[in-house]
Coordinates of C-alpha atoms in Angstrom, one line a residue:
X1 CA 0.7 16.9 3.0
X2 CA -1.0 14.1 4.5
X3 CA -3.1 16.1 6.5
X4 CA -5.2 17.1 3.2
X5 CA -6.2 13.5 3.3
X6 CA -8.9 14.4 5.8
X7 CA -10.7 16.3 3.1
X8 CA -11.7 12.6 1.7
X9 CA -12.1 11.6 5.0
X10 CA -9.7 9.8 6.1
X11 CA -8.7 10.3 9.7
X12 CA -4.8 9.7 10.6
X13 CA -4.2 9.8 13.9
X14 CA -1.1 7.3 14.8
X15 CA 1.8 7.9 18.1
X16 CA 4.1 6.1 15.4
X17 CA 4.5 5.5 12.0
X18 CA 7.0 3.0 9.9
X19 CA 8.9 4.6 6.9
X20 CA 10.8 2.7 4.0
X21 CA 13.6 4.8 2.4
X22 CA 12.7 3.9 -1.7
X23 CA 16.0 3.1 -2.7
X24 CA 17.0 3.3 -6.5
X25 CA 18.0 -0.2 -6.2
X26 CA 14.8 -2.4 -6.3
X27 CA 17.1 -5.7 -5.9
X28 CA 19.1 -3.9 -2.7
X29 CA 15.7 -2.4 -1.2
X30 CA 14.0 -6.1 -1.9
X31 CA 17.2 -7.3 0.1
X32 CA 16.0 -4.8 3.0
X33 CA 12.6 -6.1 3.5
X34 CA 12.3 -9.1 6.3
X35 CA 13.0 -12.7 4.9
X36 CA 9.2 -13.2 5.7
X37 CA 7.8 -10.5 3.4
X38 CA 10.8 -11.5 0.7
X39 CA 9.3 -15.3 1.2
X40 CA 5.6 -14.4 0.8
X41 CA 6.5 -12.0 -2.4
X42 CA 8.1 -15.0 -4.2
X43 CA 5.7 -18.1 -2.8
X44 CA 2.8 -15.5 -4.4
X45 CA 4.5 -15.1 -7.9
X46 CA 5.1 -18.7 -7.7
X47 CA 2.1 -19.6 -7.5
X48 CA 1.0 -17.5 -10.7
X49 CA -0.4 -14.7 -8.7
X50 CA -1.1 -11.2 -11.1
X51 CA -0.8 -8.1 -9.7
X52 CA -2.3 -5.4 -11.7
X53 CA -2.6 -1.2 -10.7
X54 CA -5.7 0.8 -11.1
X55 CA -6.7 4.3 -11.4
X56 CA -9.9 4.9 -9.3
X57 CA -12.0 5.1 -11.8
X58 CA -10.9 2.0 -13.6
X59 CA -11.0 0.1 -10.3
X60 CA -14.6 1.5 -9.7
X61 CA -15.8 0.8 -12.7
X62 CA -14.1 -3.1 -13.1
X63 CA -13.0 -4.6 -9.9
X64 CA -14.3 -3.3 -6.9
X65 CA -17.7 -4.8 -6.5
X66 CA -15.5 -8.0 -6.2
X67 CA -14.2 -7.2 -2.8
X68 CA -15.8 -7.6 0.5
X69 CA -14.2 -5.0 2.6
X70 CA -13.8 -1.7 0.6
X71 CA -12.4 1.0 2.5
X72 CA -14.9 4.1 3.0
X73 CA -11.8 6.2 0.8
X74 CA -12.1 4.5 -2.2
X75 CA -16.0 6.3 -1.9
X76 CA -14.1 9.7 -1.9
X77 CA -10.8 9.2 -3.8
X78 CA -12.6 10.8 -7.0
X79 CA -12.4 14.2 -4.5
X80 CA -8.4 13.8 -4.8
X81 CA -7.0 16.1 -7.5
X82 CA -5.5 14.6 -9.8
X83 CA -3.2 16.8 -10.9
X84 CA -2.0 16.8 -7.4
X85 CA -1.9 13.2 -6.3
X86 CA -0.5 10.2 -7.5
X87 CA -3.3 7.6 -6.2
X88 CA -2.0 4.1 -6.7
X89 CA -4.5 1.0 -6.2
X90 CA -2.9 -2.5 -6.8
X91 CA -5.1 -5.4 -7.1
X92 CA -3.9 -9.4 -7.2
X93 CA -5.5 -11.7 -8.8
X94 CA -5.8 -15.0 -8.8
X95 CA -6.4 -16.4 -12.5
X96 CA -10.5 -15.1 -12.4
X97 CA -10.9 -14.1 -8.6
X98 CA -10.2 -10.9 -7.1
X99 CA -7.9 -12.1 -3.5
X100 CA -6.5 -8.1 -2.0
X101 CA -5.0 -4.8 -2.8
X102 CA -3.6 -2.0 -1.1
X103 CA -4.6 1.7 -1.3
X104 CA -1.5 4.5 -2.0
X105 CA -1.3 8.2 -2.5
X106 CA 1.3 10.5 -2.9
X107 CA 1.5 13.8 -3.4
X108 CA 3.3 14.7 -6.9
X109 CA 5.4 17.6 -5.7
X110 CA 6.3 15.1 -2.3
X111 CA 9.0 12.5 -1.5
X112 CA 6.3 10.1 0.0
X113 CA 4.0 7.9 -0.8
X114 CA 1.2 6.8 2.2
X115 CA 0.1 3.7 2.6
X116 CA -3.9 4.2 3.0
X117 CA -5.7 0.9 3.3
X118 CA -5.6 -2.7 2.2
X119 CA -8.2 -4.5 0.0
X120 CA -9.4 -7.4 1.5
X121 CA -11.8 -10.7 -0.7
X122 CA -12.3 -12.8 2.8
X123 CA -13.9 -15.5 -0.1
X124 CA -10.3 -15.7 -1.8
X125 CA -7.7 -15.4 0.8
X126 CA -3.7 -16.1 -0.4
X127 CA -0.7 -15.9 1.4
X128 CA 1.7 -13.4 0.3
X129 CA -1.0 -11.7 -1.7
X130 CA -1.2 -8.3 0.5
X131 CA 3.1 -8.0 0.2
X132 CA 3.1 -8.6 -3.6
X133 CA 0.1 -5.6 -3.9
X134 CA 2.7 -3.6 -1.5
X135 CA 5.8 -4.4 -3.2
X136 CA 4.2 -3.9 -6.9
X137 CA 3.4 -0.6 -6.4
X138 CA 6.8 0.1 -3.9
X139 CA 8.5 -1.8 -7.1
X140 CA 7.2 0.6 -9.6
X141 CA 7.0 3.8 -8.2
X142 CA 8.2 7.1 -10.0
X143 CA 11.8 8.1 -9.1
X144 CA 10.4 11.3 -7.4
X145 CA 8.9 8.9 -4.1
X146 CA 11.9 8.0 -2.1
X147 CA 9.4 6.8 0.8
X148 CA 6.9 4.8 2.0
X149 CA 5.4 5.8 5.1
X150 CA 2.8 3.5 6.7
X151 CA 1.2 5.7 9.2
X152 CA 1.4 2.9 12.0
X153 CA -1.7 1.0 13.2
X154 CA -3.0 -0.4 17.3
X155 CA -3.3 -3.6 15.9
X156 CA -0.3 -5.7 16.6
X157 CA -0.6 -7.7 13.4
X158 CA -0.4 -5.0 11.1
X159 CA 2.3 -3.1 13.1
X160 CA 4.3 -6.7 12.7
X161 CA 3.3 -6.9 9.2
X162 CA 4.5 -3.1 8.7
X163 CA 8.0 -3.9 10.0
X164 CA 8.6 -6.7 7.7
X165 CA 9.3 -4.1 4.6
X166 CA 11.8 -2.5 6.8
X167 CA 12.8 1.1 7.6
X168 CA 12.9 3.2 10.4
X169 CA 9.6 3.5 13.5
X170 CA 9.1 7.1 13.7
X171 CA 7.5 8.4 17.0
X172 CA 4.3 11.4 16.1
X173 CA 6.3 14.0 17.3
X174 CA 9.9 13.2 15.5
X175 CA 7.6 13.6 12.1
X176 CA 6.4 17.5 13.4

């Protein structure tokens, strides 16, 4: 559950969380998300964006000294058994320079996939580059994961940007 993600230290404490339903579908659930999320997906393939997923160690080992912001997980994701979790880090790319990510685990036996963290490369910012590391890893995600569950945020920007990929707001005590 996504209280064992406190034994890598990562503290989830929200009052309300946003939830995608996964649909089957890619095109319909594509459909779903805000025309402003749908926008920034295609303006970043447009503009020959990659997108590209990592396993921890692989992201350790090639791509994280890139980014200036690192979330303190990605110190303890190793701790995550893998056998257990599905950990999913999805990095974009423009041509040579690292621009963001975003950080997701599910549990195997689950439904859900959880939205951890993003990567951020302040140096290399692109529009659109944060929903296309979403969407790749929302786009390819095994058939077991039928949602995405964004644990909610205070800040207002990220609860607005949270919104754009759809789905329902939970309150804390709905989820219990």
């Amino acid at each position: 559950t996504i209280n064992e993600l406190s034994i890598i230290g990562q503290k989830i404490l929200f009052r309300e969380t946003f939830m995608i339903e996964i649909l089957e579908d890619r095109q319909e659930l594509f459909l779903n998300l805000q025309t402003k999320i749908r926008t920034d997906i295609r303006k970043a393939l447009k503009s020959d964006l990659q997108v590209k997923n990592y396993k921890p160690d692989e992201f350790k080992k090639n791509v994280m000294s890139e980014f200036d912001e690192i979330p303190a997980i990605i110190n303890f994701i190793d701790e995550l058994d893998n056998e257990i979790y599905d950990i999913y880090i999805s990095v974009v790319k423009d041509k040579d320079f690292i621009i963001s990510g975003a950080v997701i685990i599910g549990p195997k036996a689950g439904d859900t996939l959880y939205y951890i963290n993003a990567l951020k490369n302040k140096k290399n910012r692109r529009g659109g580059s944060q929903s296309l590391a979403i969407w790749n890893i929302i786009e390819n995600a095994p058939s077991n994961y039928k949602y995405l569950d964004f644990l909610g945020s205070r800040d207002t920007k990220i609860r607005r940007f949270f919104r754009g990929f759809g789905g329902k707001i939970y309150n804390k005590k709905e989820l219990c």
